[in-house]
Coordinates of N, CA, C and O in Angstrom, one line a residue:
M236 N 89.0 92.1 94.5 CA 89.9 92.4 93.5 C 89.6 91.6 92.2 O 88.7 90.8 92.2
A237 N 90.5 91.7 91.3 CA 90.3 91.0 90.0 C 90.3 89.5 90.2 O 91.0 89.0 91.1
A238 N 89.6 88.8 89.4 CA 89.4 87.3 89.6 C 90.8 86.6 89.5 O 91.0 85.7 90.2
G239 N 91.6 87.0 88.6 CA 92.9 86.3 88.4 C 93.9 86.7 89.5 O 95.0 86.1 89.5
S240 N 93.7 87.6 90.3 CA 94.7 88.1 91.3 C 95.0 87.1 92.3 O 96.1 87.2 92.9
S241 N 94.2 86.2 92.7 CA 94.5 85.3 93.7 C 95.5 84.3 93.3 O 96.1 83.6 94.2
A242 N 95.8 84.1 92.1 CA 96.9 83.2 91.6 C 98.3 83.8 91.9 O 99.2 83.0 92.0
R243 N 98.4 85.1 92.1 CA 99.7 85.7 92.3 C 100.1 85.3 93.7 O 99.4 85.4 94.7
G244 N 101.4 84.9 93.9 CA 102.1 84.7 95.2 C 101.1 84.4 96.3 O 100.9 85.2 97.2
S245 N 100.5 83.2 96.3 CA 99.4 83.0 97.2 C 99.8 82.3 98.5 O 99.0 82.1 99.4
G246 N 101.1 81.9 98.7 CA 101.5 81.2 99.9 C 101.8 82.3 101.0 O 102.3 83.3 100.8
L247 N 101.4 81.9 102.2 CA 101.7 82.8 103.4 C 102.7 82.0 104.2 O 102.4 81.0 104.8
N248 N 104.0 82.5 104.2 CA 105.0 81.8 104.9 C 104.9 81.9 106.4 O 104.1 82.8 106.9
A249 N 105.5 81.1 107.1 CA 105.4 81.0 108.6 C 105.8 82.3 109.3 O 105.1 82.8 110.2
R250 N 106.8 83.0 108.8 CA 107.3 84.2 109.4 C 106.3 85.3 109.2 O 106.0 86.1 110.1
D251 N 105.7 85.4 108.0 CA 104.7 86.4 107.7 C 103.4 86.1 108.5 O 102.8 87.1 109.0
A252 N 103.0 84.9 108.6 CA 101.8 84.5 109.3 C 102.0 84.9 110.8 O 101.1 85.5 111.4
A253 N 103.2 84.6 111.4 CA 103.4 85.0 112.8 C 103.4 86.5 113.0 O 102.8 87.0 113.9
A254 N 104.1 87.2 112.0 CA 104.1 88.7 112.1 C 102.7 89.3 112.0 O 102.4 90.2 112.8
L255 N 101.9 88.8 111.1 CA 100.6 89.3 110.9 C 99.7 89.0 112.2 O 98.9 89.8 112.6
T256 N 99.8 87.8 112.7 CA 99.1 87.4 113.9 C 99.4 88.3 115.1 O 98.5 88.8 115.8
E257 N 100.7 88.5 115.3 CA 101.2 89.3 116.4 C 100.7 90.8 116.2 O 100.2 91.4 117.1
F258 N 100.8 91.3 115.0 CA 100.4 92.7 114.7 C 98.9 92.8 114.9 O 98.5 93.8 115.5
A259 N 98.1 91.9 114.4 CA 96.7 92.0 114.6 C 96.3 91.9 116.0 O 95.4 92.6 116.5
A260 N 96.9 91.0 116.8 CA 96.6 90.9 118.2 C 96.9 92.1 119.0 O 96.1 92.6 119.8
A261 N 98.1 92.7 118.7 CA 98.5 94.0 119.4 C 97.6 95.1 119.0 O 97.1 95.9 119.8
A262 N 97.2 95.2 117.7 CA 96.4 96.3 117.2 C 94.9 96.1 117.8 O 94.3 97.1 118.0
A263 N 94.5 94.9 118.0 CA 93.1 94.7 118.5 C 92.9 95.3 119.9 O 91.8 95.5 120.3
E264 N 94.0 95.5 120.6 CA 93.9 96.1 121.9 C 93.8 97.6 121.9 O 93.6 98.2 122.9
Q265 N 93.9 98.2 120.7 CA 93.9 99.6 120.6 C 92.5 100.1 120.1 O 92.1 99.7 119.0
P266 N 91.8 100.9 120.8 CA 90.4 101.2 120.4 C 90.3 101.9 119.0 O 89.4 101.8 118.3
A267 N 91.4 102.7 118.7 CA 91.4 103.5 117.4 C 91.3 102.6 116.2 O 90.8 103.1 115.2
F268 N 91.8 101.4 116.3 CA 91.7 100.5 115.1 C 91.4 99.1 115.4 O 91.9 98.1 114.8
R269 N 90.6 98.9 116.5 CA 90.2 97.6 116.9 C 89.4 96.9 115.8 O 89.7 95.7 115.5
D270 N 88.5 97.5 115.2 CA 87.6 96.9 114.1 C 88.4 96.3 113.0 O 88.3 95.1 112.6
P271 N 89.3 97.0 112.3 CA 90.1 96.4 111.3 C 91.1 95.4 111.8 O 91.4 94.4 111.1
A272 N 91.5 95.5 113.0 CA 92.4 94.4 113.6 C 91.6 93.1 113.8 O 92.1 92.0 113.5
V273 N 90.4 93.2 114.3 CA 89.6 92.0 114.5 C 89.2 91.4 113.1 O 89.2 90.2 113.0
A274 N 88.9 92.3 112.1 CA 88.6 91.8 110.8 C 89.9 91.0 110.2 O 89.7 90.0 109.6
L275 N 91.1 91.5 110.5 CA 92.3 90.9 110.0 C 92.4 89.5 110.7 O 92.8 88.5 110.1
Q276 N 92.2 89.5 112.0 CA 92.3 88.2 112.8 C 91.3 87.2 112.2 O 91.7 86.0 112.0
A277 N 90.1 87.6 111.9 CA 89.1 86.7 111.3 C 89.6 86.2 110.0 O 89.5 85.0 109.7
E278 N 90.1 87.1 109.1 CA 90.5 86.7 107.8 C 91.8 85.8 107.9 O 91.9 84.8 107.1
L279 N 92.7 86.0 108.8 CA 93.8 85.2 109.0 C 93.4 83.8 109.4 O 93.9 82.8 108.9
A280 N 92.4 83.7 110.3 CA 91.9 82.4 110.8 C 91.3 81.6 109.6 O 91.5 80.3 109.6
G281 N 90.7 82.2 108.7 CA 90.1 81.5 107.6 C 90.9 81.4 106.3 O 90.5 80.8 105.3
S282 N 92.2 81.9 106.4 CA 93.0 81.9 105.2 C 93.6 80.6 104.8 O 94.1 80.4 103.7
A283 N 93.7 79.6 105.8 CA 94.3 78.3 105.5 C 95.8 78.5 105.0 O 96.2 77.7 104.1
G284 N 96.5 79.5 105.5 CA 97.9 79.6 105.0 C 98.0 80.2 103.7 O 99.1 80.2 103.1
R285 N 97.0 80.8 103.1 CA 97.0 81.4 101.8 C 96.9 82.9 101.9 O 96.2 83.4 102.7
L286 N 97.7 83.6 101.1 CA 97.7 85.0 101.1 C 96.7 85.5 100.0 O 97.1 85.9 98.9
T287 N 95.5 85.4 100.3 CA 94.4 85.7 99.4 C 94.2 87.2 99.3 O 94.6 88.0 100.1
D288 N 93.5 87.6 98.3 CA 93.2 89.0 98.1 C 92.3 89.6 99.3 O 92.6 90.7 99.7
P289 N 91.3 88.8 99.8 CA 90.6 89.3 101.0 C 91.5 89.5 102.2 O 91.4 90.5 102.9
L290 N 92.5 88.6 102.4 CA 93.5 88.8 103.5 C 94.4 90.0 103.2 O 94.6 90.8 104.1
R291 N 94.8 90.1 102.0 CA 95.6 91.3 101.6 C 94.9 92.6 101.9 O 95.4 93.6 102.4
M292 N 93.6 92.6 101.5 CA 92.8 93.8 101.7 C 92.7 94.1 103.2 O 92.8 95.3 103.6
Q293 N 92.5 93.1 104.0 CA 92.4 93.4 105.5 C 93.7 93.9 106.0 O 93.7 94.7 106.9
I294 N 94.8 93.4 105.5 CA 96.1 93.9 105.9 C 96.3 95.4 105.6 O 96.7 96.2 106.4
V295 N 95.9 95.7 104.3 CA 96.0 97.1 103.9 C 95.1 98.0 104.7 O 95.5 99.1 105.2
R296 N 93.9 97.5 105.0 CA 92.9 98.3 105.8 C 93.4 98.6 107.2 O 93.3 99.6 107.8
L297 N 94.1 97.5 107.8 CA 94.6 97.7 109.2 C 95.8 98.6 109.2 O 95.9 99.6 110.0
V298 N 96.7 98.4 108.3 CA 97.9 99.3 108.2 C 97.4 100.8 107.9 O 97.9 101.7 108.6
D299 N 96.4 100.9 107.1 CA 95.9 102.3 106.8 C 95.2 102.9 108.1 O 95.5 104.0 108.4
A300 N 94.5 102.1 108.8 CA 93.8 102.6 110.0 C 94.8 103.0 111.0 O 94.7 104.0 111.7
V301 N 95.9 102.2 111.2 CA 97.0 102.6 112.1 C 97.6 103.9 111.7 O 97.9 104.8 112.5
D302 N 97.9 104.1 110.4 CA 98.5 105.3 109.9 C 97.5 106.5 110.2 O 98.0 107.6 110.6
V303 N 96.2 106.3 109.9 CA 95.3 107.4 110.2 C 95.4 107.8 111.7 O 95.5 109.0 112.0
A304 N 95.3 106.8 112.6 CA 95.4 107.1 114.0 C 96.8 107.7 114.4 O 96.8 108.7 115.2
N305 N 97.8 107.3 113.8 CA 99.1 107.8 114.1 C 99.3 109.3 113.7 O 99.9 110.1 114.3
Q306 N 98.6 109.6 112.6 CA 98.7 111.0 112.1 C 98.0 112.0 113.1 O 98.4 113.1 113.2
A307 N 97.0 111.5 113.9 CA 96.3 112.3 114.9 C 97.0 112.2 116.2 O 96.6 113.0 117.1
A308 N 97.9 111.3 116.5 CA 98.5 111.0 117.8 C 99.8 111.7 117.9 O 100.5 112.0 117.0
A309 N 100.1 112.0 119.2 CA 101.5 112.5 119.5 C 102.5 111.4 119.1 O 102.2 110.2 119.2
E310 N 103.7 111.9 118.8 CA 104.7 110.9 118.3 C 104.9 109.8 119.4 O 105.1 108.6 119.0
S311 N 104.9 110.1 120.6 CA 105.1 109.2 121.7 C 104.0 108.1 121.8 O 104.2 107.1 122.4
D312 N 102.8 108.5 121.3 CA 101.7 107.6 121.4 C 101.4 106.8 120.1 O 100.4 106.1 120.0
Q313 N 102.3 106.9 119.1 CA 102.0 106.2 117.9 C 102.3 104.7 118.0 O 103.1 104.2 118.7
F314 N 101.5 104.0 117.2 CA 101.6 102.5 117.1 C 102.5 102.2 115.9 O 102.2 102.6 114.8
V315 N 103.5 101.4 116.2 CA 104.4 101.0 115.1 C 103.9 99.9 114.2 O 103.5 98.9 114.8
V316 N 103.9 100.1 112.9 CA 103.5 99.0 112.0 C 104.8 98.2 111.7 O 105.7 98.8 111.2
P317 N 104.8 97.0 112.0 CA 106.0 96.2 111.8 C 106.3 96.1 110.3 O 105.4 96.3 109.4
R318 N 107.5 95.8 110.0 CA 108.0 95.7 108.6 C 107.2 94.8 107.7 O 106.8 95.1 106.6
R319 N 106.9 93.5 108.2 CA 106.2 92.6 107.3 C 104.8 93.0 106.9 O 104.5 92.9 105.8
P320 N 104.0 93.4 107.8 CA 102.7 93.9 107.4 C 102.7 95.1 106.4 O 102.0 95.1 105.5
M321 N 103.7 96.0 106.7 CA 103.8 97.1 105.8 C 104.3 96.6 104.4 O 103.8 97.1 103.4
A322 N 105.2 95.7 104.4 CA 105.7 95.1 103.1 C 104.5 94.5 102.3 O 104.4 94.7 101.1
I323 N 103.7 93.7 103.0 CA 102.6 93.0 102.4 C 101.6 94.0 101.8 O 101.1 93.9 100.7
A324 N 101.3 95.0 102.6 CA 100.4 96.1 102.2 C 100.9 96.8 100.9 O 100.2 96.9 99.9
C325 N 102.2 97.1 100.9 CA 102.8 97.8 99.7 C 102.8 96.9 98.5 O 102.5 97.3 97.4
R326 N 103.2 95.6 98.7 CA 103.2 94.6 97.6 C 101.8 94.4 97.0 O 101.7 94.2 95.8
S327 N 100.9 94.3 97.9 CA 99.5 94.1 97.5 C 99.0 95.3 96.6 O 98.4 95.1 95.6
L328 N 99.2 96.5 97.1 CA 98.8 97.7 96.3 C 99.5 97.7 95.0 O 98.9 98.0 94.0
C329 N 100.8 97.4 95.0 CA 101.5 97.4 93.7 C 101.0 96.3 92.8 O 100.8 96.6 91.6
G330 N 100.7 95.2 93.3 CA 100.2 94.1 92.5 C 98.8 94.4 91.9 O 98.6 94.2 90.7
W331 N 98.0 95.1 92.7 CA 96.6 95.5 92.2 C 96.8 96.6 91.1 O 96.0 96.6 90.2
L332 N 97.7 97.5 91.3 CA 98.0 98.5 90.4 C 98.4 97.9 89.0 O 97.8 98.3 88.0
A333 N 99.3 96.9 89.0 CA 99.8 96.3 87.8 C 98.7 95.5 87.1 O 98.6 95.4 85.9
E334 N 97.8 94.9 87.9 CA 96.7 94.1 87.4 C 95.7 95.0 86.7 O 95.2 94.7 85.6
R335 N 95.4 96.1 87.3 CA 94.4 97.0 86.7 C 94.9 97.8 85.6 O 94.1 98.3 84.7
H336 N 96.2 98.0 85.5 CA 96.8 98.9 84.5 C 98.0 98.1 83.9 O 99.2 98.5 84.2
P337 N 97.8 97.0 83.2 CA 98.9 96.2 82.7 C 99.7 97.0 81.7 O 99.2 97.9 81.0
G338 N 100.9 96.7 81.6 CA 101.9 97.3 80.7 C 103.2 97.5 81.3 O 103.4 97.1 82.5
R339 N 104.1 98.2 80.6 CA 105.4 98.4 81.1 C 105.9 99.8 80.8 O 107.1 100.0 80.6
S340 N 105.0 100.7 80.8 CA 105.4 102.1 80.5 C 106.0 102.9 81.7 O 106.8 103.8 81.5
V341 N 105.6 102.5 82.9 CA 106.0 103.2 84.1 C 106.5 102.1 85.1 O 105.8 101.1 85.3
E342 N 107.6 102.4 85.8 CA 108.0 101.6 86.9 C 107.7 102.3 88.2 O 108.1 103.5 88.4
V343 N 106.9 101.7 89.1 CA 106.6 102.3 90.4 C 107.4 101.6 91.4 O 107.3 100.3 91.5
R344 N 108.2 102.3 92.2 CA 109.1 101.8 93.2 C 108.6 102.3 94.6 O 108.4 103.5 94.8
V345 N 108.6 101.3 95.5 CA 108.3 101.6 96.9 C 109.3 100.9 97.7 O 109.1 99.9 98.3
P346 N 110.5 101.5 97.8 CA 111.6 100.8 98.5 C 111.4 100.8 100.0 O 110.8 101.8 100.5
P347 N 111.8 99.8 100.7 CA 112.4 98.6 100.2 C 111.5 97.4 99.9 O 111.9 96.3 99.8
H348 N 110.2 97.7 99.8 CA 109.2 96.7 99.8 C 108.7 96.2 98.4 O 108.4 95.0 98.3
A349 N 108.6 97.1 97.4 CA 108.0 96.6 96.2 C 108.4 97.5 95.0 O 108.8 98.6 95.2
A350 N 108.3 96.9 93.9 CA 108.4 97.6 92.6 C 107.6 96.9 91.6 O 107.5 95.7 91.6
V351 N 107.0 97.6 90.7 CA 106.1 97.0 89.7 C 106.1 97.9 88.4 O 106.3 99.1 88.5
Q352 N 105.9 97.3 87.3 CA 105.7 98.0 86.1 C 104.2 98.0 85.7 O 103.6 97.0 85.9
C353 N 103.8 99.1 85.2 CA 102.4 99.2 84.8 C 102.2 100.1 83.6 O 103.2 100.8 83.2
G354 N 101.0 100.1 83.1 CA 100.7 100.9 81.9 C 100.0 102.2 82.3 O 99.0 102.1 83.0
V355 N 100.5 103.3 82.0 CA 99.9 104.6 82.3 C 99.8 105.4 81.0 O 100.8 105.5 80.3
G356 N 98.6 105.9 80.7 CA 98.4 106.7 79.5 C 98.2 105.8 78.3 O 98.1 104.6 78.4
P357 N 98.2 106.4 77.1 CA 98.0 105.7 75.9 C 99.2 104.7 75.6 O 100.3 104.9 76.1
E358 N 98.9 103.7 74.8 CA 100.0 102.8 74.5 C 101.2 103.5 73.9 O 101.1 104.5 73.2
G359 N 102.3 103.0 74.2 CA 103.6 103.6 73.7 C 104.7 102.7 74.0 O 104.6 101.5 74.1
P360 N 105.9 103.3 74.1 CA 107.1 102.5 74.4 C 107.0 101.8 75.7 O 106.4 102.3 76.6
T361 N 107.6 100.6 75.7 CA 107.6 99.9 77.0 C 109.0 99.7 77.4 O 110.0 99.8 76.6
H362 N 109.2 99.3 78.7 CA 110.5 99.2 79.3 C 110.8 97.7 79.4 O 109.9 96.9 79.9
T363 N 111.9 97.2 79.0 CA 112.3 95.8 79.2 C 113.6 95.6 79.9 O 113.7 94.6 80.6
R364 N 114.6 96.5 79.8 CA 115.9 96.3 80.4 C 116.4 97.6 80.8 O 116.2 98.6 80.2
G365 N 117.3 97.6 81.9 CA 118.0 98.8 82.3 C 117.0 99.7 83.0 O 116.0 99.3 83.5
T366 N 117.4 101.0 83.1 CA 116.7 102.0 83.8 C 115.5 102.4 82.9 O 115.7 102.8 81.8
P367 N 114.3 102.3 83.4 CA 113.1 102.7 82.6 C 113.1 104.2 82.4 O 113.6 105.0 83.2
P368 N 112.4 104.6 81.3 CA 112.3 106.1 81.0 C 111.3 106.8 82.0 O 111.4 108.0 82.1
N369 N 110.4 106.1 82.5 CA 109.4 106.7 83.4 C 109.4 105.9 84.7 O 109.1 104.7 84.8
V370 N 109.8 106.6 85.8 CA 109.9 106.0 87.1 C 109.2 106.9 88.1 O 109.3 108.1 88.1
V371 N 108.5 106.2 89.0 CA 107.9 106.9 90.2 C 108.4 106.2 91.4 O 108.4 104.9 91.4
E372 N 108.9 106.9 92.3 CA 109.4 106.3 93.6 C 108.9 107.1 94.8 O 108.9 108.4 94.7
T373 N 108.5 106.4 95.8 CA 108.0 107.0 97.0 C 108.2 106.1 98.2 O 108.5 104.9 98.0
D374 N 108.0 106.6 99.4 CA 108.2 105.8 100.6 C 106.9 105.0 100.8 O 105.9 105.3 100.3
P375 N 107.0 104.0 101.7 CA 105.8 103.1 101.9 C 104.6 103.8 102.4 O 103.5 103.6 101.9
L376 N 104.7 104.7 103.4 CA 103.5 105.4 103.9 C 102.9 106.3 102.9 O 101.6 106.4 102.8
T377 N 103.7 107.0 102.1 CA 103.1 107.9 101.1 C 102.4 107.0 100.0 O 101.3 107.3 99.6
F378 N 103.0 105.9 99.7 CA 102.3 105.0 98.7 C 101.0 104.4 99.2 O 100.0 104.4 98.5
L379 N 101.0 104.1 100.5 CA 99.8 103.6 101.2 C 98.7 104.7 101.1 O 97.6 104.4 100.7
R380 N 99.1 105.9 101.4 CA 98.1 107.0 101.4 C 97.6 107.3 100.0 O 96.4 107.6 99.8
L381 N 98.5 107.2 99.0 CA 98.1 107.4 97.6 C 97.2 106.3 97.2 O 96.2 106.5 96.5
G382 N 97.6 105.1 97.5 CA 96.9 103.9 97.1 C 95.5 103.8 97.6 O 94.6 103.2 97.0
T383 N 95.3 104.3 98.8 CA 94.0 104.3 99.5 C 93.2 105.6 99.2 O 92.0 105.7 99.7
G384 N 93.8 106.5 98.6 CA 93.1 107.8 98.2 C 93.0 108.8 99.4 O 92.3 109.8 99.3
R385 N 93.9 108.6 100.4 CA 93.9 109.5 101.5 C 94.6 110.8 101.1 O 94.4 111.9 101.8
I386 N 95.5 110.7 100.2 CA 96.2 111.9 99.6 C 96.1 111.8 98.1 O 96.1 110.7 97.6
S387 N 96.2 112.9 97.5 CA 96.1 112.9 96.0 C 97.6 113.0 95.5 O 98.5 113.3 96.2
W388 N 97.7 112.6 94.2 CA 99.0 112.7 93.5 C 99.5 114.1 93.6 O 100.7 114.3 93.9
A389 N 98.7 115.1 93.4 CA 99.1 116.5 93.5 C 99.6 116.9 94.9 O 100.7 117.6 95.0
Q390 N 98.9 116.4 95.9 CA 99.4 116.7 97.3 C 100.7 116.0 97.5 O 101.6 116.7 98.1
A391 N 100.9 114.8 97.1 CA 102.1 114.1 97.4 C 103.3 114.7 96.7 O 104.4 114.8 97.2
T392 N 103.1 115.1 95.4 CA 104.2 115.7 94.6 C 104.5 117.1 95.2 O 105.7 117.4 95.3
A393 N 103.5 117.8 95.5 CA 103.8 119.2 96.1 C 104.5 119.1 97.4 O 105.3 120.0 97.7
A394 N 104.3 118.1 98.2 CA 105.0 117.9 99.4 C 106.4 117.3 99.3 O 107.1 117.1 100.3
G395 N 106.8 117.0 98.0 CA 108.1 116.4 97.8 C 108.2 114.9 98.3 O 109.3 114.4 98.5
K396 N 107.0 114.3 98.4 CA 107.0 112.9 98.8 C 107.1 111.9 97.7 O 107.2 110.7 98.0
V397 N 107.1 112.3 96.5 CA 107.2 111.5 95.3 C 108.3 112.0 94.4 O 108.4 113.2 94.1
A398 N 109.2 111.1 93.9 CA 110.1 111.4 92.9 C 109.6 110.8 91.6 O 109.4 109.6 91.5
A399 N 109.4 111.6 90.6 CA 108.8 111.1 89.3 C 109.6 111.7 88.2 O 109.8 112.9 88.1
S400 N 110.0 110.8 87.3 CA 110.7 111.2 86.1 C 110.1 110.6 84.8 O 109.7 109.4 84.9
G401 N 110.1 111.3 83.8 CA 109.6 110.8 82.5 C 108.2 111.4 82.2 O 107.5 111.8 83.1
Q402 N 107.8 111.4 81.0 CA 106.6 112.1 80.6 C 105.3 111.3 81.0 O 104.3 111.9 81.1
R403 N 105.5 110.0 81.3 CA 104.3 109.3 81.8 C 104.3 109.0 83.3 O 103.5 108.3 83.8
A404 N 105.2 109.6 84.0 CA 105.4 109.4 85.4 C 104.4 110.3 86.2 O 104.8 110.9 87.2
D405 N 103.2 110.3 85.9 CA 102.1 110.9 86.6 C 101.0 109.9 86.8 O 100.4 109.4 85.9
L406 N 100.8 109.5 88.1 CA 99.8 108.5 88.4 C 98.4 109.0 88.7 O 97.6 108.2 89.2
T407 N 98.2 110.2 88.4 CA 96.8 110.8 88.7 C 95.7 109.9 88.2 O 94.7 109.7 88.9
M408 N 95.8 109.4 87.0 CA 94.7 108.7 86.4 C 94.6 107.2 86.9 O 93.6 106.6 86.6
V409 N 95.5 106.7 87.6 CA 95.5 105.3 88.1 C 95.3 105.2 89.6 O 95.3 104.1 90.2
L410 N 95.2 106.4 90.3 CA 95.0 106.4 91.7 C 93.7 106.9 92.1 O 93.1 107.7 91.4
P411 N 93.1 106.5 93.2 CA 93.6 105.5 94.1 C 93.5 104.1 93.6 O 92.7 103.9 92.7
I412 N 94.2 103.2 94.2 CA 94.1 101.8 93.8 C 92.9 101.1 94.4 O 92.2 100.4 93.8
I413 N 92.7 101.4 95.7 CA 91.5 101.0 96.4 C 90.9 102.2 97.0 O 91.5 103.2 97.3
G414 N 89.6 102.2 97.3 CA 89.0 103.4 97.8 C 88.0 103.1 99.0 O 87.7 102.1 99.5

């Protein structure tokens, strides 16, 4: 990711570290996403308690791999992504979105995990207080799928998975965040 991004919220608290370690260990036992789970375990071991961008990327990759496998599995066979890894994945994607598209023209909300303001489109009015004029809101799994390019903006909006208001509330030109 961007060179300056590692300065953002770089501490990994004990609860998050424990949740990530447990999630990676349980996921490593599943053949469908063993490789990203092992990669996350390795990155966790070398992170020295820091929530670095490489660690964030491995978290996003594992959460995404689990989601891919879950979409193909029967509901009774799905692997549950715990709250903390999902929250870190959403916050990471939001942070990278704001880094790559600085500004305050659109607020992107992924309740209950993250919200960020970013610049979309040509320069124009910015939001500083109150309810912003351009808001995009979606659930964590849809945001993960949008951020990784597994679904397009058009697909998500057509399926009713995104609430977008305002003339700049179209994220087509800023997605995917990672590919």
